[in-house]
Short mmCIF file of C-alpha atoms in Angstrom, two decimals:
data_model
loop_
_atom_site.label_atom_id
_atom_site.label_comp_id
_atom_site.label_asym_id
_atom_site.label_seq_id
_atom_site.Cartn_x
_atom_site.Cartn_y
_atom_site.Cartn_z
CA UNK A 565 74.38 62.66 94.12
CA UNK A 566 74.25 66.44 94.43
CA UNK A 567 75.45 67.99 97.67
CA UNK A 568 71.94 68.96 98.71
CA UNK A 569 70.12 65.89 97.49
CA UNK A 570 70.47 63.90 100.70
CA UNK A 571 69.06 66.71 102.81
CA UNK A 572 66.28 67.36 100.34
CA UNK A 573 65.19 63.74 100.47
CA UNK A 574 65.28 63.83 104.26
CA UNK A 575 63.22 67.00 104.33
CA UNK A 576 60.64 65.67 101.94
CA UNK A 577 60.28 62.54 104.06
CA UNK A 578 59.97 64.50 107.30
CA UNK A 579 57.54 67.25 106.31
CA UNK A 580 54.52 67.65 108.48
CA UNK A 581 54.93 64.34 110.27
CA UNK A 582 54.42 63.62 113.93
CA UNK A 583 54.90 60.01 115.01
CA UNK A 584 54.99 58.97 111.35
CA UNK A 585 51.57 60.46 110.56
CA UNK A 586 51.27 63.26 108.01
CA UNK A 587 49.68 66.36 109.52
CA UNK A 588 48.87 69.94 108.60
CA UNK A 589 49.56 72.16 111.56
CA UNK A 590 47.64 75.20 112.70
CA UNK A 591 49.68 78.32 113.40
CA UNK A 592 50.13 79.21 117.04
CA UNK A 593 50.70 82.63 118.56
CA UNK A 594 54.26 83.40 117.52
CA UNK A 595 56.35 86.20 116.13
CA UNK A 596 56.76 86.19 112.36
CA UNK A 597 59.94 86.04 110.32
CA UNK A 598 59.51 87.06 106.68
CA UNK A 599 61.83 85.67 104.04
CA UNK A 600 61.81 87.76 100.87
CA UNK A 601 63.28 85.91 97.88
CA UNK A 602 63.12 89.04 95.73
CA UNK A 603 65.62 90.85 97.95
CA UNK A 604 69.09 89.49 97.18
CA UNK A 605 72.58 90.07 98.54
CA UNK A 606 75.89 88.21 98.12
CA UNK A 607 76.40 84.79 96.56
CA UNK A 608 77.95 82.30 98.95
CA UNK A 609 81.11 80.33 98.19
CA UNK A 610 80.90 78.14 101.29
CA UNK A 611 82.41 77.43 104.69
CA UNK A 612 85.56 75.58 105.59
CA UNK A 613 88.81 75.17 107.48
CA UNK A 614 92.56 74.77 106.99
CA UNK A 615 94.94 71.82 107.30
CA UNK A 616 98.14 73.84 106.78
CA UNK A 617 101.35 73.45 108.80
CA UNK A 618 101.33 69.63 108.76
CA UNK A 619 97.90 69.43 110.43
CA UNK A 620 96.59 67.25 107.61
CA UNK A 621 98.98 64.51 108.72
CA UNK A 622 96.93 64.13 111.89
CA UNK A 623 94.23 62.69 109.65
CA UNK A 624 96.28 61.14 106.85
CA UNK A 625 98.68 59.28 109.15
CA UNK A 626 96.14 58.16 111.75
CA UNK A 627 96.70 54.43 112.24
CA UNK A 628 93.13 53.70 113.35
CA UNK A 629 91.28 53.87 110.03
CA UNK A 630 87.89 53.86 111.70
CA UNK A 631 88.85 56.98 113.63
CA UNK A 632 90.31 58.44 110.46
CA UNK A 633 86.96 58.10 108.71
CA UNK A 634 85.18 59.52 111.72
CA UNK A 635 87.35 62.64 111.54
CA UNK A 636 86.68 63.06 107.81
CA UNK A 637 82.95 62.59 108.39
CA UNK A 638 82.95 65.16 111.18
CA UNK A 639 84.51 67.70 108.85
CA UNK A 640 82.85 66.96 105.50
CA UNK A 641 79.77 64.75 105.89
CA UNK A 642 76.52 66.69 105.35
CA UNK A 643 74.45 64.20 107.32
CA UNK A 644 76.56 63.45 110.38
CA UNK A 645 79.19 66.20 110.39
CA UNK A 646 79.80 69.84 109.57
CA UNK A 647 79.51 69.43 105.80
CA UNK A 648 82.32 71.88 105.08
CA UNK A 649 82.67 72.87 101.42
CA UNK A 650 86.03 74.72 101.46
CA UNK A 651 89.41 73.18 102.27
CA UNK A 652 92.37 75.53 102.71
CA UNK A 653 95.80 73.99 102.10
CA UNK A 654 99.19 75.60 102.55
CA UNK A 655 101.72 75.90 99.71
CA UNK A 656 105.05 75.20 101.36
CA UNK A 657 108.18 77.32 101.26
CA UNK A 658 110.45 75.63 103.80
CA UNK A 659 113.38 73.29 103.05
CA UNK A 660 112.96 72.06 106.65
CA UNK A 661 110.91 68.87 106.98
CA UNK A 662 110.33 69.23 110.73
CA UNK A 663 106.82 68.69 112.01
CA UNK A 664 105.56 72.28 112.06
CA UNK A 665 106.81 73.55 108.70
CA UNK A 666 105.22 73.53 105.25
CA UNK A 667 107.73 71.91 102.94
CA UNK A 668 108.63 73.41 99.59
CA UNK A 669 108.86 71.28 96.48
CA UNK A 670 111.67 73.54 95.22
CA UNK A 671 114.16 73.54 98.10
CA UNK A 672 117.23 74.36 96.00
CA UNK A 673 118.02 77.61 94.24
CA UNK A 674 118.35 76.57 90.60
CA UNK A 675 120.98 79.27 90.06
CA UNK A 676 118.80 82.27 89.28
CA UNK A 677 115.28 83.27 88.27
CA UNK A 678 115.81 82.29 84.62
CA UNK A 679 117.27 78.86 85.38
CA UNK A 680 115.16 75.73 85.04
CA UNK A 681 113.48 75.04 88.41
CA UNK A 682 114.35 71.86 90.28
CA UNK A 683 110.96 70.70 91.52
CA UNK A 684 110.79 67.71 93.88
CA UNK A 685 107.13 66.77 94.29
CA UNK A 686 106.57 63.95 96.79
CA UNK A 687 102.91 63.26 95.96
CA UNK A 688 101.88 63.82 99.58
CA UNK A 689 102.22 67.54 100.33
CA UNK A 690 102.37 66.93 104.08
CA UNK A 691 99.20 64.86 103.98
CA UNK A 692 97.17 67.66 102.42
CA UNK A 693 96.77 66.05 99.00
CA UNK A 694 95.12 62.93 100.40
CA UNK A 695 92.69 64.95 102.51
CA UNK A 696 91.84 67.04 99.44
CA UNK A 697 91.26 63.90 97.37
CA UNK A 698 88.96 62.52 100.06
CA UNK A 699 87.10 65.83 100.27
CA UNK A 700 86.45 65.82 96.54
CA UNK A 701 85.94 62.13 95.76
CA UNK A 702 84.04 61.04 98.87
CA UNK A 703 82.20 64.19 99.92
CA UNK A 704 81.80 66.22 96.72
CA UNK A 705 83.77 69.27 97.90
CA UNK A 706 84.72 71.68 95.11
CA UNK A 707 86.30 74.54 97.04
CA UNK A 708 90.05 73.90 97.34
CA UNK A 709 91.92 77.01 98.42
CA UNK A 710 95.72 76.74 98.07
CA UNK A 711 97.57 79.58 99.76
CA UNK A 712 101.27 80.35 100.11
CA UNK A 713 102.56 82.02 103.27
CA UNK A 714 105.85 82.82 101.51
CA UNK A 715 107.89 82.18 98.42
CA UNK A 716 111.00 80.02 98.87
CA UNK A 717 113.65 82.11 100.62
CA UNK A 718 115.98 82.45 97.64
CA UNK A 719 113.25 84.33 95.78
CA UNK A 720 112.98 87.03 98.47
CA UNK A 721 114.82 90.15 99.53
CA UNK A 722 115.85 88.70 102.89
CA UNK A 723 116.97 85.33 101.49
CA UNK A 724 114.78 83.27 103.85
CA UNK A 725 111.21 82.05 104.02
CA UNK A 726 110.72 83.52 107.49
CA UNK A 727 110.69 87.05 108.94
CA UNK A 728 108.99 88.86 106.09
CA UNK A 729 110.99 90.03 103.11
CA UNK A 730 109.39 90.76 99.75
CA UNK A 731 109.45 88.87 96.48
CA UNK A 732 112.37 90.11 94.42
CA UNK A 733 111.23 92.32 91.56
CA UNK A 734 108.09 93.98 92.89
CA UNK A 735 108.32 97.77 93.19
CA UNK A 736 110.83 98.74 95.87
CA UNK A 737 112.26 95.23 96.21
CA UNK A 738 115.40 94.68 94.15
CA UNK A 739 117.80 91.77 94.59
CA UNK A 740 121.26 91.10 93.24
CA UNK A 741 120.02 87.68 92.09
CA UNK A 742 117.45 89.28 89.79
CA UNK A 743 113.68 89.48 89.36
CA UNK A 744 111.95 86.38 90.75
CA UNK A 745 108.34 87.37 90.10
CA UNK A 746 107.85 85.10 87.10
CA UNK A 747 109.66 82.24 88.80
CA UNK A 748 107.33 82.56 91.80
CA UNK A 749 104.28 82.67 89.54
CA UNK A 750 105.55 79.53 87.79
CA UNK A 751 106.09 77.90 91.17
CA UNK A 752 102.49 78.53 92.23
CA UNK A 753 101.12 77.29 88.92
CA UNK A 754 103.28 74.15 89.18
CA UNK A 755 101.65 73.43 92.56
CA UNK A 756 98.20 73.73 91.02
CA UNK A 757 99.24 71.38 88.22
CA UNK A 758 100.56 68.78 90.68
CA UNK A 759 97.17 68.79 92.38
CA UNK A 760 95.33 68.72 89.05
CA UNK A 761 97.34 65.70 87.93
CA UNK A 762 96.28 63.96 91.16
CA UNK A 763 92.61 64.65 90.44
CA UNK A 764 92.21 67.79 92.56
CA UNK A 765 91.22 71.11 90.99
CA UNK A 766 92.45 74.08 92.99
CA UNK A 767 89.61 76.58 92.81
CA UNK A 768 91.32 79.48 94.60
CA UNK A 769 95.02 80.36 94.59
CA UNK A 770 96.66 82.75 97.05
CA UNK A 771 100.25 83.99 97.14
CA UNK A 772 100.32 85.89 100.45
CA UNK A 773 99.37 85.41 104.08
CA UNK A 774 99.28 88.26 106.59
CA UNK A 775 101.69 90.40 104.53
CA UNK A 776 101.80 93.13 107.19
CA UNK A 777 103.15 90.68 109.80
CA UNK A 778 106.81 89.63 109.79
CA UNK A 779 106.60 86.25 111.53
CA UNK A 780 109.28 83.86 112.74
CA UNK A 781 107.59 81.19 110.63
CA UNK A 782 106.80 81.38 106.90
CA UNK A 783 105.90 84.97 106.05
CA UNK A 784 106.33 87.44 103.21
CA UNK A 785 105.83 91.20 103.23
CA UNK A 786 103.83 93.10 100.66
CA UNK A 787 102.07 96.40 100.22
CA UNK A 788 98.91 96.69 98.19
CA UNK A 789 100.85 98.17 95.26
CA UNK A 790 103.35 95.31 95.37
CA UNK A 791 100.54 92.75 95.51
CA UNK A 792 98.89 94.36 92.48
CA UNK A 793 102.19 94.25 90.62
CA UNK A 794 102.55 90.52 91.24
CA UNK A 795 98.92 89.79 90.39
CA UNK A 796 99.65 91.21 86.93
CA UNK A 797 102.37 88.56 86.57
CA UNK A 798 100.48 85.66 88.11
CA UNK A 799 97.21 86.20 86.24
CA UNK A 800 98.60 85.69 82.70
CA UNK A 801 100.66 82.78 83.97
CA UNK A 802 97.53 81.03 85.23
CA UNK A 803 95.76 81.76 81.96
CA UNK A 804 98.68 80.56 79.80
CA UNK A 805 98.74 77.28 81.75
CA UNK A 806 95.13 76.61 80.74
CA UNK A 807 93.92 76.94 84.33
CA UNK A 808 91.83 80.08 83.95
CA UNK A 809 88.50 78.22 83.88
CA UNK A 810 89.15 76.34 87.11
CA UNK A 811 91.58 78.39 89.21
CA UNK A 812 91.19 82.00 90.30
CA UNK A 813 93.57 84.29 92.20
CA UNK A 814 92.74 85.60 95.66
CA UNK A 815 94.49 88.22 97.76
CA UNK A 816 95.77 89.03 100.37
CA UNK A 817 94.83 87.24 103.63
CA UNK A 818 95.71 90.31 105.67
CA UNK A 819 96.13 89.93 109.41
CA UNK A 820 93.30 92.39 109.95
CA UNK A 821 90.34 93.76 108.00
CA UNK A 822 91.60 97.35 107.97
CA UNK A 823 94.85 96.45 106.23
CA UNK A 824 92.95 94.34 103.71
CA UNK A 825 90.74 97.32 102.90
CA UNK A 826 93.87 99.36 102.18
CA UNK A 827 95.42 96.61 100.05
CA UNK A 828 92.20 96.10 98.14
CA UNK A 829 91.98 99.81 97.38
CA UNK A 830 95.57 99.76 96.09
CA UNK A 831 94.80 96.75 93.89
CA UNK A 832 91.77 98.56 92.50
CA UNK A 833 93.81 101.69 91.83
CA UNK A 834 96.36 99.61 89.93
CA UNK A 835 93.64 98.12 87.71
CA UNK A 836 94.12 94.55 89.00
CA UNK A 837 90.79 93.97 90.78
CA UNK A 838 89.28 92.22 87.76
CA UNK A 839 92.08 89.65 87.90
CA UNK A 840 90.90 88.44 91.31
CA UNK A 841 88.37 85.75 92.11
CA UNK A 842 88.05 86.84 95.74
CA UNK A 843 89.45 89.19 98.37
CA UNK A 844 90.55 87.45 101.59
CA UNK A 845 91.10 88.74 105.12
CA UNK A 846 91.70 87.62 108.71
CA UNK A 847 90.58 89.35 111.91
CA UNK A 848 93.50 89.09 114.35
CA UNK A 849 94.25 92.81 114.41
CA UNK A 850 90.73 93.99 113.70
CA UNK A 851 87.48 92.56 112.42
CA UNK A 852 85.05 93.76 109.76
CA UNK A 853 83.43 97.15 110.09
CA UNK A 854 81.12 96.91 107.11
CA UNK A 855 81.14 95.36 103.66
CA UNK A 856 84.38 95.82 101.73
CA UNK A 857 84.18 98.04 98.66
CA UNK A 858 85.01 95.58 95.91
CA UNK A 859 83.26 93.91 93.01
CA UNK A 860 84.63 90.46 93.81
CA UNK A 861 83.49 88.14 96.62
CA UNK A 862 85.01 88.71 100.05
CA UNK A 863 86.16 85.84 102.24
CA UNK A 864 86.91 85.84 105.92
CA UNK A 865 89.62 83.30 105.20
CA UNK A 866 90.95 82.73 108.71
CA UNK A 867 89.42 83.30 112.11
CA UNK A 868 89.78 81.58 115.47
CA UNK A 869 90.30 82.13 119.19
CA UNK A 870 94.05 82.05 119.81
CA UNK A 871 93.96 83.17 123.43
CA UNK A 872 91.45 81.12 125.37
CA UNK A 873 92.13 77.67 126.80
CA UNK A 874 90.67 74.70 124.90
CA UNK A 875 86.89 74.65 125.22
CA UNK A 876 84.21 72.21 124.11
CA UNK A 877 81.43 74.31 125.65
CA UNK A 878 78.41 75.57 123.75
CA UNK A 879 77.48 78.33 126.17
CA UNK A 880 78.65 79.16 129.64
CA UNK A 881 79.50 82.83 129.91
CA UNK A 882 79.81 83.96 126.30
CA UNK A 883 83.47 82.97 126.13
CA UNK A 884 85.55 83.44 122.97
CA UNK A 885 85.82 79.70 122.35
CA UNK A 886 82.19 78.75 122.92
CA UNK A 887 79.97 77.36 120.21
CA UNK A 888 77.28 80.03 120.44
CA UNK A 889 79.94 82.72 120.13
CA UNK A 890 80.98 81.23 116.81
CA UNK A 891 77.43 80.90 115.54
CA UNK A 892 77.20 84.65 116.11
CA UNK A 893 80.64 85.32 114.59
CA UNK A 894 79.55 83.71 111.34
CA UNK A 895 76.29 85.67 111.40
CA UNK A 896 78.19 88.93 111.80
CA UNK A 897 80.55 88.11 108.95
CA UNK A 898 77.87 86.97 106.51
CA UNK A 899 74.95 89.27 107.35
CA UNK A 900 76.58 92.43 108.65
CA UNK A 901 79.70 92.44 106.47
CA UNK A 902 78.73 90.69 103.23
CA UNK A 903 81.22 87.83 103.50
CA UNK A 904 80.79 85.09 100.87
CA UNK A 905 83.30 82.54 102.17
CA UNK A 906 84.06 81.72 105.79
CA UNK A 907 87.10 79.65 106.79
CA UNK A 908 88.00 78.69 110.35
CA UNK A 909 91.72 78.33 111.06
CA UNK A 910 92.59 74.69 111.77
CA UNK A 911 90.15 71.83 111.41
CA UNK A 912 92.37 69.52 113.46
CA UNK A 913 95.40 70.08 115.68
CA UNK A 914 97.46 68.46 118.39
CA UNK A 915 96.53 68.96 122.08
CA UNK A 916 99.37 71.49 122.34
CA UNK A 917 98.91 74.44 122.14
CA UNK A 918 95.88 74.16 124.36
CA UNK A 919 93.91 76.86 122.52
CA UNK A 920 90.75 77.10 120.45
CA UNK A 921 92.52 77.55 117.12
CA UNK A 922 91.23 74.12 116.10
CA UNK A 923 87.78 72.58 115.83
CA UNK A 924 88.90 69.07 116.74
CA UNK A 925 91.74 68.19 119.09
CA UNK A 926 93.52 65.07 117.83
CA UNK A 927 96.09 62.99 119.70
CA UNK A 928 97.50 60.53 117.17
CA UNK A 929 99.63 58.89 119.85
CA UNK A 930 96.49 57.48 121.44
CA UNK A 931 94.18 57.56 118.40
CA UNK A 932 91.75 59.80 120.27
CA UNK A 933 90.03 63.08 119.46
CA UNK A 934 87.75 65.64 121.06
CA UNK A 935 85.26 67.83 119.19
CA UNK A 936 84.57 71.45 120.09
CA UNK A 937 81.02 72.77 119.91
CA UNK A 938 82.40 75.38 117.50
CA UNK A 939 82.25 72.70 114.80
CA UNK A 940 78.51 72.27 115.31
CA UNK A 941 77.93 76.01 115.31
CA UNK A 942 79.51 76.14 111.85
CA UNK A 943 77.63 72.99 110.79
CA UNK A 944 74.31 74.82 111.09
CA UNK A 945 75.57 77.10 108.34
CA UNK A 946 77.71 74.87 106.15
CA UNK A 947 75.42 71.85 105.86
CA UNK A 948 72.55 73.92 104.48
CA UNK A 949 73.96 77.10 102.90
CA UNK A 950 75.63 75.56 99.87
CA UNK A 951 78.11 77.03 97.38
CA UNK A 952 76.21 79.21 94.94
CA UNK A 953 73.46 80.04 97.44
CA UNK A 954 72.25 83.63 97.37
CA UNK A 955 71.53 85.41 100.61
CA UNK A 956 67.99 86.79 100.52
CA UNK A 957 65.95 89.12 102.68
CA UNK A 958 65.03 88.08 106.19
CA UNK A 959 63.28 90.28 108.75
CA UNK A 960 61.13 90.21 111.87
CA UNK A 961 60.94 87.75 114.71
CA UNK A 962 61.18 88.30 118.45
CA UNK A 963 64.08 86.92 120.47
CA UNK A 964 65.93 85.76 117.37
CA UNK A 965 68.11 87.06 114.57
CA UNK A 966 67.86 85.36 111.20
CA UNK A 967 69.56 84.94 107.86
CA UNK A 968 68.06 83.31 104.79
CA UNK A 969 69.54 81.81 101.64
CA UNK A 970 68.26 80.31 98.41
CA UNK A 971 70.36 77.43 97.10
CA UNK A 972 70.89 76.79 93.41
CA UNK A 973 68.47 73.83 93.47
CA UNK A 974 65.69 76.01 94.90
CA UNK A 975 65.93 74.81 98.50
CA UNK A 976 65.92 77.52 101.16
CA UNK A 977 67.93 77.68 104.39
CA UNK A 978 66.75 79.93 107.20
CA UNK A 979 69.25 80.23 110.05
CA UNK A 980 67.87 81.52 113.35
CA UNK A 981 69.99 82.33 116.41
CA UNK A 982 68.48 82.97 119.82
CA UNK A 983 69.34 86.38 121.25
CA UNK A 984 68.54 85.44 124.83
CA UNK A 985 68.01 82.65 127.32
CA UNK A 986 64.33 81.99 126.58
CA UNK A 987 62.76 79.97 123.79
CA UNK A 988 61.06 81.86 120.95
CA UNK A 989 58.18 80.46 118.91
CA UNK A 990 58.35 81.72 115.35
CA UNK A 991 56.36 81.54 112.14
CA UNK A 992 58.34 81.79 108.93
CA UNK A 993 56.58 83.16 105.87
CA UNK A 994 58.39 82.89 102.54
CA UNK A 995 57.55 85.60 100.03
CA UNK A 996 58.09 84.26 96.52
CA UNK A 997 57.63 80.55 97.24
CA UNK A 998 55.26 78.20 99.03
CA UNK A 999 57.12 75.77 101.29
CA UNK A 1000 56.11 72.15 100.79
CA UNK A 1001 58.49 70.55 103.30
CA UNK A 1002 60.78 71.58 106.13
CA UNK A 1003 63.26 69.88 108.40
CA UNK A 1004 64.98 71.74 111.22
CA UNK A 1005 68.32 71.15 112.92
CA UNK A 1006 69.45 72.59 116.24
CA UNK A 1007 72.77 73.04 118.02
CA UNK A 1008 72.92 73.99 121.68
CA UNK A 1009 74.29 72.65 124.96
CA UNK A 1010 72.78 69.20 124.37
CA UNK A 1011 72.41 68.95 120.57
CA UNK A 1012 74.93 68.80 117.74
CA UNK A 1013 73.13 69.92 114.59
CA UNK A 1014 70.36 67.43 115.31
CA UNK A 1015 66.79 67.27 114.06
CA UNK A 1016 64.16 69.17 115.98
CA UNK A 1017 60.47 69.84 115.53
CA UNK A 1018 59.22 72.03 112.71
CA UNK A 1019 56.18 71.84 110.47
CA UNK A 1020 54.35 73.47 107.58
CA UNK A 1021 50.81 74.82 107.85
CA UNK A 1022 48.22 74.52 105.10
CA UNK A 1023 49.12 77.96 103.73
CA UNK A 1024 52.85 77.24 103.67
CA UNK A 1025 53.75 79.00 106.92
CA UNK A 1026 56.55 77.25 108.78
CA UNK A 1027 56.29 76.93 112.54
CA UNK A 1028 59.06 76.12 114.96
CA UNK A 1029 60.65 77.02 118.26
CA UNK A 1030 64.15 78.42 118.76
CA UNK A 1031 65.47 77.35 122.15
CA UNK A 1032 67.33 79.86 124.28
CA UNK A 1033 71.09 80.04 123.56
CA UNK A 1034 70.73 77.97 120.38
CA UNK A 1035 71.08 78.08 116.62
CA UNK A 1036 68.48 76.36 114.46
CA UNK A 1037 68.43 75.96 110.70
CA UNK A 1038 65.14 75.44 108.87
CA UNK A 1039 65.84 73.66 105.59
CA UNK A 1040 62.90 74.30 103.26
CA UNK A 1041 61.80 72.51 100.13
CA UNK A 1042 59.49 74.76 98.09
CA UNK A 1043 56.43 73.39 96.37
CA UNK A 1044 55.60 73.75 92.67
CA UNK A 1045 54.90 77.29 91.49
CA UNK A 1046 51.29 78.43 91.68
CA UNK A 1047 49.36 78.09 88.45
#
């Protein structure tokens, strides 16, 4: 079954029905939102989350299998959960198997960059492989983003996986042990092959994370010029391995948007932009200030609230961890800054630290979990704006801001977010198609991406109400073209 088929069938069954009776509604006095299918913007790659730093084990090792399935459904199910379509996994670099490290499968220096590597693949990858298999086989996910925070320490100028240090061999980074660029490229490709052999195609491959930040955990420094230099090694390695049709390179997961702009410009200047499948950035030291100047898709590949105490609230005071805040954060990224892929930081995490860096707080000692409203804010995007969807024109409406998308199967998603505390009645007119069916889903203080009232008038105009402090998605099935 296609990803959208379930929702399409639901929409077709629900169109124009009140109490089970088919009706054609008359338009009421409302403001009008116009969706223009002829006006197109970026193509969407999807929405997702990470399970790096052993977080996947909170799902994989959960002893209560009913709860385990509930967690997977919350994250991936397009009927009862968020319907995420991107899973970010971490490529390990640490020889330390303690609970908060990402383990490398090449813990021992083989004796130099030209020596045969000594890979030790355990078939688990800190629980990430099983979660990826479930995402693909059970839920139809195709976006698997594998990203390395660092190369193994013996490949770097500082001899350790932590505290920055550059890969030996890039410009300005020489090591007595030699040039490790090709060995690192081989290492990354080996990881992709391990996943492929287990039935998981890695769609996006990254080799850096926050390269401007020298962290006490896995981290590796890089300038834009150094990143471009390594891309020119990694790209032919991916191609030679026969992975070019399934796996593309992304760069550079900068800590902030401004640094990513600088790195992207350096990559372009070096002639390596065409070797990328996407440009990736975080927002911890600065968020987007307009669309990035690149020909490849741009992902906001990590964002969360690291500072606020754990919150499951939808709206209270506009706090950084509240659900409505995150509905608006996604809107800003996608509409105002042309982002094609949006990835929250952790999908699941332990109760400690007590922050909003996760969507679900899991305590595997008691087999319990708690869901933040942030998950449902993202669900109103991810369940209906599918990979390959094209953002189209959307304008008008009073008391709301909207975004519209046309999926590859012809279905249309119109996301509307209230801009105030009062409800707004809206009519949606679609230029370029005649809606035949609509089903609407709302998230707010009392609803978690749940069905709400919407209908289609005789002329194809959609009517609905957007409650104050809410997000509502109108999922539209167009009728046959006019003859």
